[in-house]
PDB file of C-alpha atoms and ligand atoms in Angstrom:
ATOM      1  CA  MET W 147      10.098  13.308  29.544  1.00 90.00           C
ATOM      2  CA  ARG W 148      10.757  11.706  26.195  1.00 95.00           C
ATOM      3  CA  GLU W 149      10.030  13.206  22.842  1.00 97.00           C
ATOM      4  CA  TYR W 150       9.323  11.303  19.587  1.00 97.00           C
ATOM      5  CA  PHE W 151       9.158  12.490  15.967  1.00 97.00           C
ATOM      6  CA  THR W 152       7.617  10.144  13.392  1.00 97.00           C
ATOM      7  CA  PRO W 153       5.367  10.042  10.396  1.00 97.00           C
ATOM      8  CA  GLY W 154       2.019   8.317  11.073  1.00 97.00           C
ATOM      9  CA  ILE W 155      -1.445   7.732   9.781  1.00 95.00           C
ATOM     10  CA  VAL W 156      -4.450   8.460  11.983  1.00 94.00           C
ATOM     11  CA  LEU W 157      -6.608   5.324  12.251  1.00 96.00           C
ATOM     12  CA  ASP W 158      -9.274   6.508  14.671  1.00 95.00           C
ATOM     13  CA  ARG W 159     -10.196   9.227  17.105  1.00 93.00           C
ATOM     14  CA  GLU W 160     -12.131   8.798  20.379  1.00 93.00           C
ATOM     15  CA  PRO W 161     -13.452  11.738  22.455  1.00 91.00           C
ATOM     16  CA  ARG W 162     -12.251  11.633  26.059  1.00 89.00           C
ATOM     17  CA  ASN W 163     -14.230  14.589  27.440  1.00 86.00           C
ATOM     18  CA  GLU W 164     -15.439  17.892  26.088  1.00 85.00           C
ATOM     19  CA  LEU W 165     -12.126  19.037  24.736  1.00 86.00           C
ATOM     20  CA  ASP W 166      -9.624  16.175  24.605  1.00 89.00           C
ATOM     21  CA  GLU W 167      -9.323  13.042  22.508  1.00 93.00           C
ATOM     22  CA  ASP W 168      -7.551   9.703  22.255  1.00 95.00           C
ATOM     23  CA  ILE W 169      -6.038   9.243  18.835  1.00 95.00           C
ATOM     24  CA  ILE W 170      -5.063   5.832  17.522  1.00 97.00           C
ATOM     25  CA  ILE W 171      -2.230   6.163  15.026  1.00 97.00           C
ATOM     26  CA  TYR W 172      -0.181   3.758  12.912  1.00 97.00           C
ATOM     27  CA  THR W 173       3.369   5.238  13.030  1.00 98.00           C
ATOM     28  CA  LYS W 174       6.540   4.484  11.242  1.00 97.00           C
ATOM     29  CA  ASN W 175       8.838   4.479  14.241  1.00 97.00           C
ATOM     30  CA  LEU W 176       6.558   3.361  17.088  1.00 97.00           C
ATOM     31  CA  GLY W 177       4.058   1.034  15.446  1.00 97.00           C
ATOM     32  CA  LYS W 178       0.462   1.487  16.479  1.00 98.00           C
ATOM     33  CA  VAL W 179       0.013   3.801  19.358  1.00 97.00           C
ATOM     34  CA  ARG W 180      -2.717   5.387  21.337  1.00 97.00           C
ATOM     35  CA  ALA W 181      -2.038   8.995  22.424  1.00 96.00           C
ATOM     36  CA  PHE W 182      -4.073  11.690  24.049  1.00 94.00           C
ATOM     37  CA  THR W 183      -4.403  15.275  22.910  1.00 93.00           C
ATOM     38  CA  LYS W 184      -5.176  18.454  24.813  1.00 88.00           C
ATOM     39  CA  SER W 185      -8.036  20.583  23.516  1.00 81.00           C
ATOM     40  CA  SER W 186      -8.051  19.109  20.014  1.00 80.00           C
ATOM     41  CA  ARG W 187     -11.866  19.181  20.056  1.00 78.00           C
ATOM     42  CA  LYS W 188     -11.919  22.983  20.438  1.00 79.00           C
ATOM     43  CA  ILE W 189     -13.057  24.726  17.282  1.00 74.00           C
ATOM     44  CA  THR W 190      -9.910  26.840  17.377  1.00 77.00           C
ATOM     45  CA  SER W 191      -7.616  23.794  17.658  1.00 80.00           C
ATOM     46  CA  LYS W 192      -4.828  23.837  15.128  1.00 81.00           C
ATOM     47  CA  LEU W 193      -4.250  20.147  15.642  1.00 85.00           C
ATOM     48  CA  SER W 194      -7.736  18.939  14.852  1.00 84.00           C
ATOM     49  CA  GLY W 195      -7.739  19.458  11.058  1.00 84.00           C
ATOM     50  CA  HIS W 196      -4.514  17.416  10.828  1.00 88.00           C
ATOM     51  CA  LEU W 197      -6.027  14.465  12.604  1.00 89.00           C
ATOM     52  CA  THR W 198      -8.577  13.371  10.044  1.00 88.00           C
ATOM     53  CA  PRO W 199      -8.336   9.585   9.740  1.00 90.00           C
ATOM     54  CA  GLY W 200      -6.366   8.487   6.672  1.00 90.00           C
ATOM     55  CA  ARG W 201      -4.099  11.507   6.598  1.00 88.00           C
ATOM     56  CA  LEU W 202      -0.393  10.966   6.437  1.00 91.00           C
ATOM     57  CA  ALA W 203       1.146  13.358   9.018  1.00 94.00           C
ATOM     58  CA  ASN W 204       4.438  14.264  10.612  1.00 96.00           C
ATOM     59  CA  LEU W 205       3.881  13.908  14.341  1.00 96.00           C
ATOM     60  CA  ARG W 206       5.501  14.933  17.569  1.00 96.00           C
ATOM     61  CA  PHE W 207       4.727  13.078  20.787  1.00 97.00           C
ATOM     62  CA  VAL W 208       5.868  13.647  24.334  1.00 97.00           C
ATOM     63  CA  GLU W 209       5.758  10.937  26.940  1.00 96.00           C
ATOM     64  CA  ARG W 210       5.665  11.531  30.677  1.00 93.00           C
ATOM     65  CA  ASN W 211       3.392   8.821  32.150  1.00 91.00           C
ATOM     66  CA  LYS W 212       1.298   8.670  29.023  1.00 94.00           C
ATOM     67  CA  LEU W 213       1.894   9.374  25.413  1.00 96.00           C
ATOM     68  CA  GLN W 214       0.628  12.823  24.315  1.00 95.00           C
ATOM     69  CA  LEU W 215       0.336  13.978  20.736  1.00 95.00           C
ATOM     70  CA  VAL W 216       1.464  17.604  20.672  1.00 93.00           C
ATOM     71  CA  ASP W 217       2.008  18.441  17.028  1.00 93.00           C
ATOM     72  CA  ALA W 218       0.792  17.215  13.635  1.00 92.00           C
ATOM     73  CA  LEU W 219       1.274  18.464  10.118  1.00 92.00           C
ATOM     74  CA  SER W 220      -0.562  16.468   7.497  1.00 89.00           C
ATOM     75  CA  LEU W 221      -1.092  16.097   3.789  1.00 84.00           C
ATOM     76  CA  PRO W 222      -4.651  15.714   2.409  1.00 76.00           C
ATOM     77  CA  ALA W 223      -5.605  12.084   1.824  1.00 69.00           C
ATOM     78  CA  PRO W 224      -6.077  11.095  -1.835  1.00 71.00           C
ATOM     79  CA  GLY W 225      -8.250   8.269  -3.047  1.00 68.00           C
ATOM     80  CA  ASN W 226     -11.705   6.941  -2.177  1.00 74.00           C
ATOM     81  CA  PRO W 227     -12.619   7.988   1.389  1.00 80.00           C
ATOM     82  CA  LYS W 228     -14.915   5.076   2.020  1.00 83.00           C
ATOM     83  CA  GLU W 229     -12.412   2.455   0.858  1.00 86.00           C
ATOM     84  CA  LEU W 230      -9.763   4.282   2.858  1.00 89.00           C
ATOM     85  CA  LEU W 231     -11.780   4.285   6.088  1.00 89.00           C
ATOM     86  CA  PHE W 232     -12.501   0.615   5.692  1.00 91.00           C
ATOM     87  CA  PHE W 233      -8.769  -0.040   5.191  1.00 94.00           C
ATOM     88  CA  LEU W 234      -7.893   2.055   8.325  1.00 93.00           C
ATOM     89  CA  ASN W 235     -10.353   0.057  10.415  1.00 94.00           C
ATOM     90  CA  PHE W 236      -8.778  -3.150   9.047  1.00 95.00           C
ATOM     91  CA  ILE W 237      -5.243  -2.014  10.047  1.00 96.00           C
ATOM     92  CA  ASN W 238      -6.544  -0.916  13.478  1.00 96.00           C
ATOM     93  CA  LYS W 239      -8.171  -4.258  14.111  1.00 95.00           C
ATOM     94  CA  THR W 240      -5.283  -6.409  12.914  1.00 95.00           C
ATOM     95  CA  THR W 241      -2.147  -4.696  14.305  1.00 95.00           C
ATOM     96  CA  PRO W 242      -0.861  -4.869  17.909  1.00 93.00           C
ATOM     97  CA  TYR W 243       0.115  -1.743  19.884  1.00 95.00           C
ATOM     98  CA  GLY W 244       3.713  -0.671  20.093  1.00 93.00           C
ATOM     99  CA  ASP W 245       5.249  -3.059  17.496  1.00 90.00           C
ATOM    100  CA  ALA W 246       7.128  -0.973  14.929  1.00 94.00           C
ATOM    101  CA  ASP W 247       7.316  -2.783  11.576  1.00 95.00           C
ATOM    102  CA  LEU W 248       8.990  -0.801   8.816  1.00 95.00           C
ATOM    103  CA  SER W 249       8.040  -2.916   5.855  1.00 93.00           C
ATOM    104  CA  LEU W 250       4.388  -2.915   6.957  1.00 94.00           C
ATOM    105  CA  TRP W 251       4.606   0.806   7.411  1.00 96.00           C
ATOM    106  CA  TYR W 252       5.780   1.286   3.803  1.00 94.00           C
ATOM    107  CA  MET W 253       2.900  -0.894   2.556  1.00 93.00           C
ATOM    108  CA  VAL W 254       0.358   1.022   4.554  1.00 94.00           C
ATOM    109  CA  GLU W 255       1.856   4.365   3.478  1.00 92.00           C
ATOM    110  CA  GLU W 256       1.669   3.376  -0.191  1.00 91.00           C
ATOM    111  CA  ILE W 257      -1.951   2.240   0.077  1.00 91.00           C
ATOM    112  CA  VAL W 258      -3.007   5.364   1.917  1.00 90.00           C
ATOM    113  CA  GLY W 259      -1.086   7.359  -0.796  1.00 86.00           C
ATOM    114  CA  GLY W 260      -3.637   6.206  -3.344  1.00 80.00           C
ATOM    115  CA  ASN W 261      -2.834   2.661  -4.356  1.00 72.00           C
ATOM    116  CA  HIS W 262      -5.859   0.630  -5.366  1.00 77.00           C
ATOM    117  CA  LEU W 263      -6.847  -2.006  -2.865  1.00 86.00           C
ATOM    118  CA  SER W 264      -7.550  -5.469  -4.254  1.00 90.00           C
ATOM    119  CA  PRO W 265      -8.355  -8.897  -2.798  1.00 92.00           C
ATOM    120  CA  ALA W 266      -4.738  -9.862  -3.579  1.00 91.00           C
ATOM    121  CA  ILE W 267      -3.406  -6.976  -1.452  1.00 92.00           C
ATOM    122  CA  TYR W 268      -5.701  -7.835   1.434  1.00 93.00           C
ATOM    123  CA  ARG W 269      -4.723 -11.496   1.240  1.00 91.00           C
ATOM    124  CA  HIS W 270      -1.035 -10.485   1.260  1.00 91.00           C
ATOM    125  CA  LEU W 271      -1.505  -8.137   4.258  1.00 93.00           C
ATOM    126  CA  LEU W 272      -3.453 -10.783   6.208  1.00 93.00           C
ATOM    127  CA  GLU W 273      -0.633 -13.265   5.719  1.00 91.00           C
ATOM    128  CA  ARG W 274       1.960 -10.625   6.616  1.00 91.00           C
ATOM    129  CA  LEU W 275       0.016  -9.812   9.748  1.00 92.00           C
ATOM    130  CA  GLY W 276      -0.057 -13.463  10.816  1.00 90.00           C
ATOM    131  CA  PHE W 277      -3.683 -14.286  10.030  1.00 89.00           C
ATOM    132  CA  GLY W 278      -4.134 -17.496   8.149  1.00 75.00           C
ATOM    133  CA  GLY W 279      -1.100 -18.506   6.142  1.00 67.00           C
ATOM    134  CA  GLU W 280      -1.382 -22.119   4.997  1.00 69.00           C
ATOM    135  CA  GLU W 281      -4.295 -23.383   6.971  1.00 80.00           C
ATOM    136  CA  VAL W 282      -7.201 -21.002   6.794  1.00 89.00           C
ATOM    137  CA  ASN W 283     -10.678 -22.255   7.641  1.00 93.00           C
ATOM    138  CA  CYS W 284     -14.101 -20.662   7.950  1.00 95.00           C
ATOM    139  CA  HIS W 285     -14.497 -19.650  11.602  1.00 94.00           C
ATOM    140  CA  TYR W 286     -18.097 -20.982  11.633  1.00 95.00           C
ATOM    141  CA  CYS W 287     -18.133 -24.223   9.686  1.00 96.00           C
ATOM    142  CA  GLU W 288     -14.318 -24.981   9.279  1.00 91.00           C
ATOM    143  CA  ASN W 289     -14.714 -25.123   5.522  1.00 89.00           C
ATOM    144  CA  GLY W 290     -11.255 -24.728   3.978  1.00 88.00           C
ATOM    145  CA  GLU W 291     -12.547 -22.545   1.173  1.00 90.00           C
ATOM    146  CA  VAL W 292     -12.803 -19.075   2.680  1.00 93.00           C
ATOM    147  CA  ASN W 293     -14.118 -16.135   0.704  1.00 93.00           C
ATOM    148  CA  PHE W 294     -14.134 -13.282   3.240  1.00 95.00           C
ATOM    149  CA  PHE W 295     -12.299 -11.856   6.195  1.00 95.00           C
ATOM    150  CA  ASP W 296     -14.410 -10.091   8.845  1.00 95.00           C
ATOM    151  CA  PRO W 297     -12.237  -7.312  10.311  1.00 94.00           C
ATOM    152  CA  SER W 298     -14.528  -6.556  13.273  1.00 92.00           C
ATOM    153  CA  GLU W 299     -14.191 -10.158  14.591  1.00 93.00           C
ATOM    154  CA  THR W 300     -10.801 -10.854  12.880  1.00 93.00           C
ATOM    155  CA  VAL W 301     -12.045 -14.160  11.499  1.00 94.00           C
ATOM    156  CA  PHE W 302     -12.361 -15.772   8.065  1.00 95.00           C
ATOM    157  CA  LEU W 303     -15.632 -17.019   6.681  1.00 94.00           C
ATOM    158  CA  CYS W 304     -16.997 -18.854   3.662  1.00 94.00           C
ATOM    159  CA  SER W 305     -19.745 -17.764   1.264  1.00 94.00           C
ATOM    160  CA  LYS W 306     -22.134 -20.390   2.689  1.00 95.00           C
ATOM    161  CA  CYS W 307     -21.937 -19.020   6.200  1.00 96.00           C
ATOM    162  CA  ARG W 308     -22.058 -15.312   5.279  1.00 95.00           C
ATOM    163  CA  PRO W 309     -25.895 -15.230   4.657  1.00 94.00           C
ATOM    164  CA  VAL W 310     -26.466 -17.398   7.761  1.00 94.00           C
ATOM    165  CA  ILE W 311     -24.377 -15.174  10.056  1.00 91.00           C
ATOM    166  CA  ASN W 312     -26.062 -12.252   8.235  1.00 91.00           C
ATOM    167  CA  ILE W 313     -23.102  -9.991   7.689  1.00 92.00           C
ATOM    168  CA  ASP W 314     -23.391  -7.400   4.961  1.00 92.00           C
ATOM    169  CA  PHE W 315     -20.852  -7.499   2.037  1.00 91.00           C
ATOM    170  CA  ASP W 316     -19.882  -3.899   2.975  1.00 90.00           C
ATOM    171  CA  GLU W 317     -18.459  -5.056   6.275  1.00 93.00           C
ATOM    172  CA  LEU W 318     -16.325  -7.811   4.818  1.00 95.00           C
ATOM    173  CA  ILE W 319     -13.054  -8.001   2.956  1.00 94.00           C
ATOM    174  CA  LEU W 320     -13.443 -10.030  -0.275  1.00 93.00           C
ATOM    175  CA  LEU W 321     -10.549 -12.422  -0.625  1.00 91.00           C
ATOM    176  CA  GLU W 322     -11.308 -13.818  -4.164  1.00 81.00           C
ATOM    177  CA  GLU W 323     -11.891 -11.900  -7.347  1.00 67.00           C
ATOM    178  CA  SER W 324     -15.240 -13.140  -8.637  1.00 58.00           C
TER     179      SER W 324
HETATM  180 ZN1   ZN K1105     -18.396 -21.488   6.647  1.00 66.71          ZN
END
């Protein structure tokens, strides 16, 4: 059995059965991981309140065949919850599992700690995560002037295609200040 201690930020939670969950966490020392919990869906669970997405927490994992999250101690998340959840989904969709990246961790930690998200920060993160770089084209029409990133499909798109594809502004990351 191995044991790991690391800070992390809960990105998402998925119920596994009546009592247990899979938790997807962006961690400092292990990168993005998926871990299971025991009984965290019980009303009396001490773990559950610390696993709200967006909370920065000190975590303890044990690994036998699979990774289990056994302890979490969190700080309340500051900032705008809706903007934060959108950002967590973005990080979940754009990062690979098991790839620790300290400089990315510090950026994510700072943003979750209350830094305002802007198109420039998203553009920087996308480049940092290997999306785009020099040659970025609209996924649908190959136009070189992209205005949005769609985190659910992890593609760029332009303002002409957005109404055609019929994606709401709420679901997209704006890449240019208008
Ligand atoms: Zn287009």
